[in-house]
PDB file of C-alpha atoms in Angstrom:
ATOM      1  CA  SER A   1     -54.973  11.870  47.705  1.00  0.00           C
ATOM      2  CA  ARG A   2     -53.535  13.988  44.925  1.00  0.00           C
ATOM      3  CA  SER A   3     -55.542  16.690  43.190  1.00  0.00           C
ATOM      4  CA  ILE A   4     -56.405  16.328  39.509  1.00  0.00           C
ATOM      5  CA  ALA A   5     -54.246  19.389  38.777  1.00  0.00           C
ATOM      6  CA  ALA A   6     -51.240  17.665  40.396  1.00  0.00           C
ATOM      7  CA  VAL A   7     -51.781  14.519  38.319  1.00  0.00           C
ATOM      8  CA  LEU A   8     -52.208  16.463  35.054  1.00  0.00           C
ATOM      9  CA  ALA A   9     -49.080  18.494  35.822  1.00  0.00           C
ATOM     10  CA  GLN A  10     -47.077  15.255  35.542  1.00  0.00           C
ATOM     11  CA  ALA A  11     -47.702  15.132  31.779  1.00  0.00           C
ATOM     12  CA  VAL A  12     -46.853  18.158  29.647  1.00  0.00           C
ATOM     13  CA  THR A  13     -48.098  17.653  26.108  1.00  0.00           C
ATOM     14  CA  THR A  14     -47.747  19.673  22.926  1.00  0.00           C
ATOM     15  CA  LEU A  15     -49.349  18.805  19.594  1.00  0.00           C
ATOM     16  CA  THR A  16     -49.210  21.185  16.634  1.00  0.00           C
ATOM     17  CA  ILE A  17     -49.777  21.144  12.879  1.00  0.00           C
ATOM     18  CA  GLN A  18     -47.943  23.689  10.725  1.00  0.00           C
ATOM     19  CA  PRO A  19     -49.489  25.020   8.625  1.00  0.00           C
ATOM     20  CA  SER A  20     -52.913  24.084   9.951  1.00  0.00           C
ATOM     21  CA  GLU A  21     -54.568  24.999   6.635  1.00  0.00           C
ATOM     22  CA  VAL A  22     -53.371  23.792   3.230  1.00  0.00           C
ATOM     23  CA  ILE A  23     -54.733  23.679  -0.297  1.00  0.00           C
ATOM     24  CA  THR A  24     -55.082  20.251  -1.889  1.00  0.00           C
ATOM     25  CA  PRO A  25     -53.059  18.768  -3.562  1.00  0.00           C
ATOM     26  CA  TYR A  26     -49.616  19.060  -1.958  1.00  0.00           C
ATOM     27  CA  HIS A  27     -46.330  17.117  -1.797  1.00  0.00           C
ATOM     28  CA  ILE A  28     -45.167  14.829   1.016  1.00  0.00           C
ATOM     29  CA  ASP A  29     -41.518  14.741  -0.131  1.00  0.00           C
ATOM     30  CA  GLY A  30     -40.694  18.274   1.060  1.00  0.00           C
ATOM     31  CA  SER A  31     -41.018  19.952  -2.347  1.00  0.00           C
ATOM     32  CA  ALA A  32     -43.481  22.823  -2.820  1.00  0.00           C
ATOM     33  CA  PRO A  33     -46.296  22.967  -2.077  1.00  0.00           C
ATOM     34  CA  ALA A  34     -45.181  21.109   1.029  1.00  0.00           C
ATOM     35  CA  ALA A  35     -47.237  18.906   3.340  1.00  0.00           C
ATOM     36  CA  PRO A  36     -48.321  20.129   6.754  1.00  0.00           C
ATOM     37  CA  ILE A  37     -46.141  18.820   9.579  1.00  0.00           C
ATOM     38  CA  LEU A  38     -47.505  17.299  12.783  1.00  0.00           C
ATOM     39  CA  ARG A  39     -45.148  17.802  15.748  1.00  0.00           C
ATOM     40  CA  TRP A  40     -45.570  16.473  19.256  1.00  0.00           C
ATOM     41  CA  SER A  41     -43.698  16.290  22.520  1.00  0.00           C
ATOM     42  CA  VAL A  42     -44.569  14.724  25.871  1.00  0.00           C
ATOM     43  CA  THR A  43     -42.875  15.045  29.243  1.00  0.00           C
ATOM     44  CA  GLY A  44     -44.105  12.689  31.934  1.00  0.00           C
ATOM     45  CA  GLY A  45     -46.555   9.831  31.867  1.00  0.00           C
ATOM     46  CA  ALA A  46     -45.827   6.170  31.170  1.00  0.00           C
ATOM     47  CA  SER A  47     -47.265   5.749  27.681  1.00  0.00           C
ATOM     48  CA  VAL A  48     -48.042   7.945  24.697  1.00  0.00           C
ATOM     49  CA  ARG A  49     -50.283   7.411  21.692  1.00  0.00           C
ATOM     50  CA  VAL A  50     -50.551   9.807  18.748  1.00  0.00           C
ATOM     51  CA  TRP A  51     -52.986   9.007  15.954  1.00  0.00           C
ATOM     52  CA  GLY A  52     -55.117  10.368  13.151  1.00  0.00           C
ATOM     53  CA  PRO A  53     -56.082   9.806   9.541  1.00  0.00           C
ATOM     54  CA  GLY A  54     -53.414   8.555   7.166  1.00  0.00           C
ATOM     55  CA  ASP A  55     -53.067   6.283   4.156  1.00  0.00           C
ATOM     56  CA  GLY A  56     -56.836   6.454   3.645  1.00  0.00           C
ATOM     57  CA  ARG A  57     -57.673   4.994   7.082  1.00  0.00           C
ATOM     58  CA  PRO A  58     -59.101   6.877  10.108  1.00  0.00           C
ATOM     59  CA  ASP A  59     -56.229   5.608  12.280  1.00  0.00           C
ATOM     60  CA  GLY A  60     -53.666   5.214   9.493  1.00  0.00           C
ATOM     61  CA  PHE A  61     -51.132   7.426  11.257  1.00  0.00           C
ATOM     62  CA  THR A  62     -50.031   6.172  14.683  1.00  0.00           C
ATOM     63  CA  SER A  63     -47.005   6.631  16.909  1.00  0.00           C
ATOM     64  CA  ASN A  64     -45.995   5.689  20.443  1.00  0.00           C
ATOM     65  CA  GLN A  65     -42.923   7.952  20.451  1.00  0.00           C
ATOM     66  CA  ARG A  66     -42.656  10.607  23.156  1.00  0.00           C
ATOM     67  CA  GLN A  67     -41.680  13.210  20.588  1.00  0.00           C
ATOM     68  CA  GLY A  68     -41.600  13.350  16.845  1.00  0.00           C
ATOM     69  CA  SER A  69     -42.828  14.883  13.640  1.00  0.00           C
ATOM     70  CA  ALA A  70     -44.490  13.634  10.476  1.00  0.00           C
ATOM     71  CA  ALA A  71     -45.635  14.983   7.121  1.00  0.00           C
ATOM     72  CA  LEU A  72     -49.397  14.482   7.050  1.00  0.00           C
ATOM     73  CA  CYS A  73     -51.441  12.881   4.287  1.00  0.00           C
ATOM     74  CA  PRO A  74     -54.914  11.785   5.417  1.00  0.00           C
ATOM     75  CA  VAL A  75     -55.403   9.716   2.235  1.00  0.00           C
ATOM     76  CA  LEU A  76     -53.285   7.148   0.419  1.00  0.00           C
ATOM     77  CA  PRO A  77     -50.752   9.342  -1.442  1.00  0.00           C
ATOM     78  CA  ASP A  78     -49.807   8.993  -5.084  1.00  0.00           C
ATOM     79  CA  ASP A  79     -46.175   9.507  -4.051  1.00  0.00           C
ATOM     80  CA  PRO A  80     -45.152  12.294  -3.737  1.00  0.00           C
ATOM     81  CA  VAL A  81     -48.576  13.918  -4.237  1.00  0.00           C
ATOM     82  CA  CYS A  82     -51.228  13.943  -1.506  1.00  0.00           C
ATOM     83  CA  SER A  83     -54.745  14.849  -2.676  1.00  0.00           C
ATOM     84  CA  PRO A  84     -57.153  14.723   0.274  1.00  0.00           C
ATOM     85  CA  GLU A  85     -60.738  15.872  -0.048  1.00  0.00           C
ATOM     86  CA  PRO A  86     -61.391  19.349   1.392  1.00  0.00           C
ATOM     87  CA  GLY A  87     -62.463  19.173   5.023  1.00  0.00           C
ATOM     88  CA  THR A  88     -61.138  18.984   8.571  1.00  0.00           C
ATOM     89  CA  TYR A  89     -59.002  16.093   9.807  1.00  0.00           C
ATOM     90  CA  GLU A  90     -58.271  15.535  13.512  1.00  0.00           C
ATOM     91  CA  TYR A  91     -55.074  14.214  15.094  1.00  0.00           C
ATOM     92  CA  ARG A  92     -54.953  13.297  18.793  1.00  0.00           C
ATOM     93  CA  ILE A  93     -52.409  12.599  21.481  1.00  0.00           C
ATOM     94  CA  GLU A  94     -53.090  10.809  24.759  1.00  0.00           C
ATOM     95  CA  VAL A  95     -50.745  10.340  27.703  1.00  0.00           C
ATOM     96  CA  ARG A  96     -51.406   7.664  30.313  1.00  0.00           C
ATOM     97  CA  ALA A  97     -49.958   6.777  33.714  1.00  0.00           C
ATOM     98  CA  ALA A  98     -48.517   3.336  34.459  1.00  0.00           C
ATOM     99  CA  ASP A  99     -51.912   2.257  35.855  1.00  0.00           C
ATOM    100  CA  GLY A 100     -53.597   3.221  32.552  1.00  0.00           C
ATOM    101  CA  SER A 101     -55.307   6.341  33.867  1.00  0.00           C
ATOM    102  CA  ALA A 102     -55.409   9.352  31.531  1.00  0.00           C
ATOM    103  CA  LEU A 103     -52.935  12.135  32.313  1.00  0.00           C
ATOM    104  CA  GLY A 104     -53.660  14.354  29.345  1.00  0.00           C
ATOM    105  CA  ALA A 105     -54.982  14.577  25.811  1.00  0.00           C
ATOM    106  CA  GLN A 106     -54.939  17.114  23.021  1.00  0.00           C
ATOM    107  CA  THR A 107     -56.415  17.430  19.552  1.00  0.00           C
ATOM    108  CA  ALA A 108     -54.965  19.302  16.580  1.00  0.00           C
ATOM    109  CA  ARG A 109     -56.979  19.971  13.434  1.00  0.00           C
ATOM    110  CA  LEU A 110     -55.814  20.089   9.834  1.00  0.00           C
ATOM    111  CA  THR A 111     -58.060  21.964   7.394  1.00  0.00           C
ATOM    112  CA  ILE A 112     -57.770  21.017   3.730  1.00  0.00           C
ATOM    113  CA  LEU A 113     -59.000  23.702   1.340  1.00  0.00           C
ATOM    114  CA  ALA A 114     -60.120  23.248  -2.244  1.00  0.00           C
ATOM    115  CA  PRO A 115     -57.820  24.727  -4.890  1.00  0.00           C
ATOM    116  CA  PRO A 116     -58.845  28.139  -6.208  1.00  0.00           C
ATOM    117  CA  ILE A 117     -60.947  28.104  -9.361  1.00  0.00           C
ATOM    118  CA  PRO A 118     -58.860  29.640 -12.172  1.00  0.00           C
TER     119      PRO A 118
END
């Protein structure tokens, strides 16, 4: 039988949000102030699922791609402006083997800050 460490070593996962803290509101079209970017990459495993809040739904952002990136907006944007409520939003990635067993998971957190009071 294989050790858990050997099984987990089969799936190398990265999940990052840059920047991880932003002031609301921001733009999702690349103009300043720009949206935070979620980036992920997986090596190994049979299936991948990345998800988190988007378009005003808890699981509104989803992807099954092994690697990718996305501008984040936890709420339904008023294109190109995203105005989420201040707080912390979580994005997750899970990697599974062909038999459905978990090989790895990670969570990245996005913190939305209120704008400064003039």
